[in-house]
PDB file of C-alpha atoms in Angstrom:
ATOM      1  CA  MET A 525      26.404 -80.931   9.182  1.00 84.00           C
ATOM      2  CA  TYR A 526      27.886 -79.593   5.968  1.00 94.00           C
ATOM      3  CA  SER A 527      30.680 -81.036   3.910  1.00 96.00           C
ATOM      4  CA  LYS A 528      33.606 -78.639   3.549  1.00 96.00           C
ATOM      5  CA  GLU A 529      32.514 -77.971  -0.044  1.00 97.00           C
ATOM      6  CA  GLN A 530      28.950 -77.178   1.033  1.00 98.00           C
ATOM      7  CA  PHE A 531      30.243 -74.918   3.804  1.00 98.00           C
ATOM      8  CA  ALA A 532      32.428 -72.987   1.348  1.00 98.00           C
ATOM      9  CA  LYS A 533      29.437 -72.479  -0.947  1.00 98.00           C
ATOM     10  CA  LEU A 534      27.696 -70.522   1.831  1.00 98.00           C
ATOM     11  CA  MET A 535      30.400 -67.829   1.738  1.00 98.00           C
ATOM     12  CA  ASP A 536      30.191 -64.429   0.041  1.00 98.00           C
ATOM     13  CA  SER A 537      33.833 -63.363  -0.120  1.00 98.00           C
ATOM     14  CA  THR A 538      33.719 -59.616   0.351  1.00 98.00           C
ATOM     15  CA  LEU A 539      36.329 -57.074  -0.689  1.00 98.00           C
ATOM     16  CA  LEU A 540      34.914 -53.629   0.029  1.00 98.00           C
ATOM     17  CA  ARG A 541      38.083 -52.090   1.383  1.00 97.00           C
ATOM     18  CA  PRO A 542      38.358 -48.559  -0.053  1.00 96.00           C
ATOM     19  CA  SER A 543      42.069 -48.948  -0.763  1.00 98.00           C
ATOM     20  CA  ALA A 544      41.785 -52.318  -2.551  1.00 98.00           C
ATOM     21  CA  THR A 545      43.591 -52.324  -5.892  1.00 98.00           C
ATOM     22  CA  ARG A 546      42.914 -54.123  -9.156  1.00 98.00           C
ATOM     23  CA  GLU A 547      45.470 -56.749  -8.143  1.00 98.00           C
ATOM     24  CA  ASP A 548      43.683 -57.233  -4.809  1.00 98.00           C
ATOM     25  CA  ILE A 549      40.387 -57.809  -6.615  1.00 98.00           C
ATOM     26  CA  ILE A 550      41.919 -60.373  -8.960  1.00 98.00           C
ATOM     27  CA  ARG A 551      43.598 -62.219  -6.068  1.00 98.00           C
ATOM     28  CA  CYS A 552      40.298 -62.294  -4.183  1.00 98.00           C
ATOM     29  CA  CYS A 553      38.583 -63.787  -7.238  1.00 98.00           C
ATOM     30  CA  GLU A 554      41.312 -66.403  -7.706  1.00 98.00           C
ATOM     31  CA  GLU A 555      40.945 -67.429  -4.065  1.00 98.00           C
ATOM     32  CA  ALA A 556      37.161 -67.625  -4.431  1.00 98.00           C
ATOM     33  CA  ILE A 557      37.525 -69.907  -7.456  1.00 98.00           C
ATOM     34  CA  GLN A 558      39.922 -72.127  -5.510  1.00 98.00           C
ATOM     35  CA  TYR A 559      37.447 -72.558  -2.638  1.00 98.00           C
ATOM     36  CA  HIS A 560      34.245 -72.427  -4.745  1.00 98.00           C
ATOM     37  CA  PHE A 561      32.646 -69.636  -2.719  1.00 98.00           C
ATOM     38  CA  ALA A 562      29.159 -68.428  -3.639  1.00 98.00           C
ATOM     39  CA  THR A 563      30.154 -64.922  -4.726  1.00 98.00           C
ATOM     40  CA  VAL A 564      32.789 -62.241  -4.686  1.00 99.00           C
ATOM     41  CA  VAL A 565      31.317 -58.893  -3.598  1.00 99.00           C
ATOM     42  CA  VAL A 566      33.148 -55.779  -4.825  1.00 98.00           C
ATOM     43  CA  PHE A 567      32.433 -52.100  -5.364  1.00 98.00           C
ATOM     44  CA  PRO A 568      30.603 -51.265  -8.620  1.00 98.00           C
ATOM     45  CA  PHE A 569      33.771 -49.821 -10.181  1.00 98.00           C
ATOM     46  CA  TRP A 570      35.516 -53.195  -9.860  1.00 98.00           C
ATOM     47  CA  LEU A 571      32.584 -55.296 -11.058  1.00 98.00           C
ATOM     48  CA  PRO A 572      33.820 -55.680 -14.673  1.00 98.00           C
ATOM     49  CA  VAL A 573      37.218 -56.786 -13.333  1.00 98.00           C
ATOM     50  CA  ALA A 574      35.619 -59.367 -11.053  1.00 98.00           C
ATOM     51  CA  LYS A 575      33.350 -60.578 -13.835  1.00 98.00           C
ATOM     52  CA  ARG A 576      36.310 -61.240 -16.129  1.00 98.00           C
ATOM     53  CA  ALA A 577      38.346 -62.881 -13.373  1.00 98.00           C
ATOM     54  CA  LEU A 578      35.458 -65.222 -12.446  1.00 98.00           C
ATOM     55  CA  GLU A 579      34.545 -66.107 -16.027  1.00 98.00           C
ATOM     56  CA  GLY A 580      33.919 -69.830 -16.454  1.00 98.00           C
ATOM     57  CA  SER A 581      33.864 -70.551 -12.708  1.00 98.00           C
ATOM     58  CA  ASP A 582      31.015 -71.404 -10.356  1.00 98.00           C
ATOM     59  CA  VAL A 583      31.593 -68.191  -8.357  1.00 98.00           C
ATOM     60  CA  LYS A 584      29.239 -65.305  -9.130  1.00 98.00           C
ATOM     61  CA  PRO A 585      30.235 -61.629  -9.338  1.00 98.00           C
ATOM     62  CA  ALA A 586      28.259 -59.412  -6.965  1.00 98.00           C
ATOM     63  CA  THR A 587      28.205 -55.758  -5.997  1.00 98.00           C
ATOM     64  CA  VAL A 588      26.573 -53.244  -3.673  1.00 98.00           C
ATOM     65  CA  VAL A 589      23.921 -50.559  -4.193  1.00 98.00           C
ATOM     66  CA  GLY A 590      23.307 -47.526  -1.965  1.00 98.00           C
ATOM     67  CA  PHE A 591      26.369 -48.531   0.026  1.00 98.00           C
ATOM     68  CA  PRO A 592      27.029 -48.015   2.870  1.00 98.00           C
ATOM     69  CA  PHE A 593      24.319 -45.747   4.312  1.00 98.00           C
ATOM     70  CA  GLY A 594      21.312 -46.365   2.064  1.00 98.00           C
ATOM     71  CA  ALA A 595      20.693 -42.622   1.887  1.00 97.00           C
ATOM     72  CA  SER A 596      20.948 -42.132  -1.886  1.00 96.00           C
ATOM     73  CA  GLY A 597      17.806 -40.990  -3.663  1.00 96.00           C
ATOM     74  CA  ARG A 598      15.562 -43.705  -5.057  1.00 97.00           C
ATOM     75  CA  SER A 599      16.357 -42.810  -8.660  1.00 97.00           C
ATOM     76  CA  VAL A 600      20.082 -43.075  -7.906  1.00 98.00           C
ATOM     77  CA  LYS A 601      19.659 -46.549  -6.418  1.00 98.00           C
ATOM     78  CA  LEU A 602      17.568 -47.662  -9.382  1.00 98.00           C
ATOM     79  CA  TYR A 603      20.266 -46.440 -11.765  1.00 98.00           C
ATOM     80  CA  GLU A 604      22.978 -48.178  -9.728  1.00 98.00           C
ATOM     81  CA  ALA A 605      21.023 -51.435  -9.735  1.00 97.00           C
ATOM     82  CA  ARG A 606      20.295 -51.370 -13.478  1.00 96.00           C
ATOM     83  CA  THR A 607      23.911 -50.544 -14.281  1.00 96.00           C
ATOM     84  CA  ALA A 608      25.183 -53.322 -12.020  1.00 97.00           C
ATOM     85  CA  VAL A 609      23.027 -55.935 -13.740  1.00 95.00           C
ATOM     86  CA  THR A 610      24.115 -54.641 -17.152  1.00 94.00           C
ATOM     87  CA  ASN A 611      27.758 -54.894 -16.032  1.00 95.00           C
ATOM     88  CA  GLY A 612      27.353 -58.531 -15.049  1.00 94.00           C
ATOM     89  CA  ALA A 613      26.345 -58.615 -11.393  1.00 96.00           C
ATOM     90  CA  LYS A 614      24.551 -61.861 -10.533  1.00 96.00           C
ATOM     91  CA  GLU A 615      23.771 -60.752  -6.978  1.00 97.00           C
ATOM     92  CA  LEU A 616      23.131 -57.289  -5.507  1.00 98.00           C
ATOM     93  CA  ASP A 617      23.473 -56.274  -1.865  1.00 98.00           C
ATOM     94  CA  ILE A 618      21.283 -53.172  -1.512  1.00 98.00           C
ATOM     95  CA  VAL A 619      21.194 -50.941   1.573  1.00 98.00           C
ATOM     96  CA  ILE A 620      17.671 -49.860   2.480  1.00 98.00           C
ATOM     97  CA  ASN A 621      16.944 -46.295   3.563  1.00 98.00           C
ATOM     98  CA  TYR A 622      17.051 -47.160   7.236  1.00 98.00           C
ATOM     99  CA  ALA A 623      17.026 -43.487   8.269  1.00 98.00           C
ATOM    100  CA  ALA A 624      13.625 -43.147   6.578  1.00 98.00           C
ATOM    101  CA  LEU A 625      12.463 -46.283   8.368  1.00 98.00           C
ATOM    102  CA  LYS A 626      13.571 -44.846  11.723  1.00 98.00           C
ATOM    103  CA  SER A 627      11.667 -41.674  10.868  1.00 98.00           C
ATOM    104  CA  GLY A 628       8.445 -43.662  10.541  1.00 98.00           C
ATOM    105  CA  GLU A 629       8.409 -43.244   6.750  1.00 98.00           C
ATOM    106  CA  ARG A 630       7.420 -46.841   6.010  1.00 98.00           C
ATOM    107  CA  GLN A 631       5.816 -45.982   2.681  1.00 98.00           C
ATOM    108  CA  ILE A 632       9.050 -44.493   1.363  1.00 98.00           C
ATOM    109  CA  VAL A 633      10.941 -47.678   2.202  1.00 98.00           C
ATOM    110  CA  GLU A 634       8.210 -49.921   0.779  1.00 98.00           C
ATOM    111  CA  THR A 635       8.125 -47.997  -2.507  1.00 98.00           C
ATOM    112  CA  GLU A 636      11.898 -48.004  -2.871  1.00 98.00           C
ATOM    113  CA  VAL A 637      12.309 -51.720  -2.149  1.00 98.00           C
ATOM    114  CA  LYS A 638       9.450 -52.733  -4.439  1.00 98.00           C
ATOM    115  CA  GLU A 639      10.722 -50.563  -7.306  1.00 98.00           C
ATOM    116  CA  LEU A 640      14.224 -51.972  -6.919  1.00 98.00           C
ATOM    117  CA  VAL A 641      12.947 -55.547  -7.016  1.00 97.00           C
ATOM    118  CA  ASP A 642      10.783 -54.876 -10.075  1.00 95.00           C
ATOM    119  CA  THR A 643      13.496 -52.923 -11.908  1.00 94.00           C
ATOM    120  CA  VAL A 644      16.188 -55.532 -11.366  1.00 95.00           C
ATOM    121  CA  ARG A 645      13.902 -58.343 -12.491  1.00 91.00           C
ATOM    122  CA  VAL A 646      13.015 -56.486 -15.703  1.00 89.00           C
ATOM    123  CA  THR A 647      16.628 -55.446 -16.363  1.00 82.00           C
ATOM    124  CA  GLY A 648      17.772 -59.040 -15.951  1.00 68.00           C
ATOM    125  CA  MET A 649      15.269 -60.219 -18.527  1.00 64.00           C
ATOM    126  CA  THR A 650      16.193 -57.547 -21.058  1.00 60.00           C
ATOM    127  CA  GLN A 651      19.872 -58.356 -20.620  1.00 55.00           C
ATOM    128  CA  ASP A 652      19.134 -62.030 -21.310  1.00 53.00           C
ATOM    129  CA  ALA A 653      20.662 -62.791 -17.935  1.00 55.00           C
ATOM    130  CA  LYS A 654      19.829 -65.355 -15.327  1.00 64.00           C
ATOM    131  CA  ARG A 655      17.700 -64.137 -12.443  1.00 85.00           C
ATOM    132  CA  THR A 656      19.616 -61.683 -10.292  1.00 94.00           C
ATOM    133  CA  VAL A 657      19.643 -62.498  -6.577  1.00 96.00           C
ATOM    134  CA  LEU A 658      18.579 -59.521  -4.449  1.00 98.00           C
ATOM    135  CA  LYS A 659      19.773 -59.056  -0.881  1.00 98.00           C
ATOM    136  CA  PHE A 660      18.581 -56.053   1.121  1.00 98.00           C
ATOM    137  CA  ILE A 661      20.772 -54.803   3.971  1.00 98.00           C
ATOM    138  CA  ILE A 662      18.814 -53.458   6.938  1.00 98.00           C
ATOM    139  CA  GLU A 663      21.803 -52.449   9.155  1.00 98.00           C
ATOM    140  CA  CYS A 664      20.524 -54.007  12.362  1.00 98.00           C
ATOM    141  CA  TYR A 665      22.877 -52.071  14.626  1.00 98.00           C
ATOM    142  CA  TYR A 666      20.873 -48.869  14.172  1.00 98.00           C
ATOM    143  CA  LEU A 667      17.373 -50.386  14.385  1.00 98.00           C
ATOM    144  CA  THR A 668      15.124 -51.349  17.270  1.00 98.00           C
ATOM    145  CA  ASP A 669      13.664 -54.849  17.222  1.00 98.00           C
ATOM    146  CA  ASP A 670      10.331 -53.438  16.051  1.00 98.00           C
ATOM    147  CA  GLU A 671      12.058 -51.559  13.217  1.00 98.00           C
ATOM    148  CA  LYS A 672      13.917 -54.728  12.228  1.00 98.00           C
ATOM    149  CA  ARG A 673      10.614 -56.593  12.019  1.00 98.00           C
ATOM    150  CA  ILE A 674       9.057 -53.864   9.862  1.00 98.00           C
ATOM    151  CA  ALA A 675      12.072 -53.861   7.526  1.00 98.00           C
ATOM    152  CA  CYS A 676      11.922 -57.648   7.201  1.00 98.00           C
ATOM    153  CA  GLU A 677       8.200 -57.583   6.427  1.00 98.00           C
ATOM    154  CA  ILE A 678       8.713 -54.944   3.720  1.00 98.00           C
ATOM    155  CA  ILE A 679      11.541 -56.862   2.056  1.00 98.00           C
ATOM    156  CA  ARG A 680       9.797 -60.225   2.329  1.00 98.00           C
ATOM    157  CA  ASP A 681       6.565 -58.883   0.855  1.00 98.00           C
ATOM    158  CA  ALA A 682       8.410 -57.200  -2.045  1.00 98.00           C
ATOM    159  CA  GLY A 683       9.692 -60.579  -3.215  1.00 97.00           C
ATOM    160  CA  ALA A 684      13.401 -60.167  -2.484  1.00 97.00           C
ATOM    161  CA  ASP A 685      15.656 -63.186  -2.043  1.00 97.00           C
ATOM    162  CA  PHE A 686      17.652 -62.316   1.083  1.00 98.00           C
ATOM    163  CA  ILE A 687      17.719 -60.039   4.088  1.00 98.00           C
ATOM    164  CA  LYS A 688      21.222 -59.115   5.200  1.00 98.00           C
ATOM    165  CA  THR A 689      22.118 -57.931   8.683  1.00 98.00           C
ATOM    166  CA  SER A 690      24.850 -55.385   8.141  1.00 98.00           C
ATOM    167  CA  THR A 691      27.144 -53.485   5.805  1.00 98.00           C
ATOM    168  CA  GLY A 692      30.169 -54.093   7.997  1.00 97.00           C
ATOM    169  CA  THR A 693      30.683 -50.338   8.383  1.00 97.00           C
ATOM    170  CA  ALA A 694      28.506 -49.774  11.470  1.00 97.00           C
ATOM    171  CA  PRO A 695      30.022 -50.059  14.972  1.00 97.00           C
ATOM    172  CA  GLY A 696      28.366 -53.487  15.336  1.00 97.00           C
ATOM    173  CA  GLY A 697      27.781 -56.314  12.889  1.00 97.00           C
ATOM    174  CA  ALA A 698      25.939 -59.607  12.831  1.00 98.00           C
ATOM    175  CA  ILE A 699      24.712 -61.122  16.082  1.00 98.00           C
ATOM    176  CA  VAL A 700      22.892 -64.392  16.650  1.00 98.00           C
ATOM    177  CA  GLU A 701      19.836 -62.679  18.149  1.00 98.00           C
ATOM    178  CA  ASP A 702      19.271 -60.684  14.970  1.00 98.00           C
ATOM    179  CA  ILE A 703      19.541 -63.786  12.804  1.00 98.00           C
ATOM    180  CA  ARG A 704      16.874 -65.481  14.912  1.00 98.00           C
ATOM    181  CA  LEU A 705      14.624 -62.428  14.775  1.00 98.00           C
ATOM    182  CA  ILE A 706      14.911 -62.118  10.991  1.00 98.00           C
ATOM    183  CA  ARG A 707      14.357 -65.818  10.417  1.00 98.00           C
ATOM    184  CA  ASN A 708      11.310 -65.732  12.678  1.00 98.00           C
ATOM    185  CA  VAL A 709       9.770 -62.913  10.604  1.00 98.00           C
ATOM    186  CA  VAL A 710      10.546 -64.162   7.091  1.00 98.00           C
ATOM    187  CA  GLY A 711      10.068 -67.896   7.625  1.00 97.00           C
ATOM    188  CA  PRO A 712      11.915 -70.577   5.660  1.00 97.00           C
ATOM    189  CA  ASP A 713      11.527 -69.205   2.133  1.00 95.00           C
ATOM    190  CA  VAL A 714      13.659 -66.042   2.303  1.00 98.00           C
ATOM    191  CA  GLY A 715      17.429 -66.188   2.673  1.00 98.00           C
ATOM    192  CA  VAL A 716      19.179 -64.604   5.638  1.00 98.00           C
ATOM    193  CA  LYS A 717      22.716 -63.314   5.183  1.00 98.00           C
ATOM    194  CA  ALA A 718      24.842 -62.708   8.255  1.00 98.00           C
ATOM    195  CA  ALA A 719      27.553 -60.113   7.684  1.00 98.00           C
ATOM    196  CA  GLY A 720      29.686 -57.716   9.668  1.00 98.00           C
ATOM    197  CA  GLY A 721      32.512 -58.802  11.936  1.00 97.00           C
ATOM    198  CA  ILE A 722      32.413 -62.518  11.098  1.00 98.00           C
ATOM    199  CA  ARG A 723      36.032 -63.655  11.087  1.00 98.00           C
ATOM    200  CA  THR A 724      36.104 -67.131  12.638  1.00 98.00           C
ATOM    201  CA  THR A 725      34.655 -70.533  11.845  1.00 98.00           C
ATOM    202  CA  GLU A 726      32.905 -70.559  15.217  1.00 98.00           C
ATOM    203  CA  GLN A 727      31.176 -67.254  14.510  1.00 98.00           C
ATOM    204  CA  ALA A 728      30.046 -68.453  11.089  1.00 98.00           C
ATOM    205  CA  MET A 729      28.679 -71.714  12.481  1.00 98.00           C
ATOM    206  CA  ALA A 730      26.778 -69.861  15.218  1.00 98.00           C
ATOM    207  CA  MET A 731      25.084 -67.712  12.550  1.00 98.00           C
ATOM    208  CA  LEU A 732      24.169 -70.744  10.446  1.00 98.00           C
ATOM    209  CA  ASP A 733      22.826 -72.566  13.487  1.00 98.00           C
ATOM    210  CA  ALA A 734      20.655 -69.544  14.287  1.00 98.00           C
ATOM    211  CA  GLY A 735      19.083 -69.573  10.821  1.00 98.00           C
ATOM    212  CA  ALA A 736      21.466 -67.822   8.426  1.00 98.00           C
ATOM    213  CA  SER A 737      21.772 -69.246   4.935  1.00 98.00           C
ATOM    214  CA  ARG A 738      24.719 -67.155   3.707  1.00 98.00           C
ATOM    215  CA  ILE A 739      27.786 -65.629   5.359  1.00 98.00           C
ATOM    216  CA  GLY A 740      29.336 -62.373   4.161  1.00 98.00           C
ATOM    217  CA  THR A 741      32.947 -61.975   5.213  1.00 98.00           C
ATOM    218  CA  SER A 742      36.364 -60.742   4.188  1.00 98.00           C
ATOM    219  CA  SER A 743      37.845 -63.788   5.946  1.00 98.00           C
ATOM    220  CA  ALA A 744      36.147 -66.516   3.924  1.00 98.00           C
ATOM    221  CA  ALA A 745      39.277 -68.589   3.264  1.00 98.00           C
ATOM    222  CA  ALA A 746      40.304 -68.625   6.918  1.00 98.00           C
ATOM    223  CA  ILE A 747      36.795 -69.548   7.993  1.00 98.00           C
ATOM    224  CA  VAL A 748      36.607 -72.468   5.556  1.00 98.00           C
ATOM    225  CA  GLU A 749      40.090 -73.663   6.448  1.00 98.00           C
ATOM    226  CA  GLY A 750      39.044 -73.771  10.091  1.00 98.00           C
ATOM    227  CA  TYR A 751      35.983 -75.907   9.358  1.00 97.00           C
ATOM    228  CA  VAL A 752      36.205 -79.526  10.456  1.00 88.00           C
TER     229      VAL A 752
END
């Protein structure tokens, strides 16, 4: 069992609503500081705002790359990732090119993931920053179980920190079966982030029990408040 403080620290408080305003971002950050969440995840445009709002707290600013479809060119994703680290992101949630994966283009996905990992590591060092945590989103809803396994193997072997289930924009989000599948492929040393449609304490606990090590949600405060 977790203490309430430990439980809160497993939450990535996500605000990726297209209509969110500057005031919404600041309020989200203030709430995250109050609960001591792991991160606040915002669009790249709002990253400097989140960084300033979280300054001096134990909550890390995070952003997305290739969001939400993963279909940007590799050079675009590399630029996004470098810029995000330069702008203060401590964690990146990167959408893989799952359409290429479904097309059988494994090499394209492997090259992209490996280059992103290497680029972010180098950028972090040149910015005199702490190591940036890399989470790759595989968008489970659109993949077969075999494709999920291939994606997990690619990301694990590239040296990333987390595999994340979903962007939250697909018709379906995180399910317990996918968490178990991912954890079975990557073993104990790679993080698993459950995201997409998680709005209750019971849902979050089910994901953690299945092997998740982080929860991505826009309902983080409600989930923590419901934890006994």
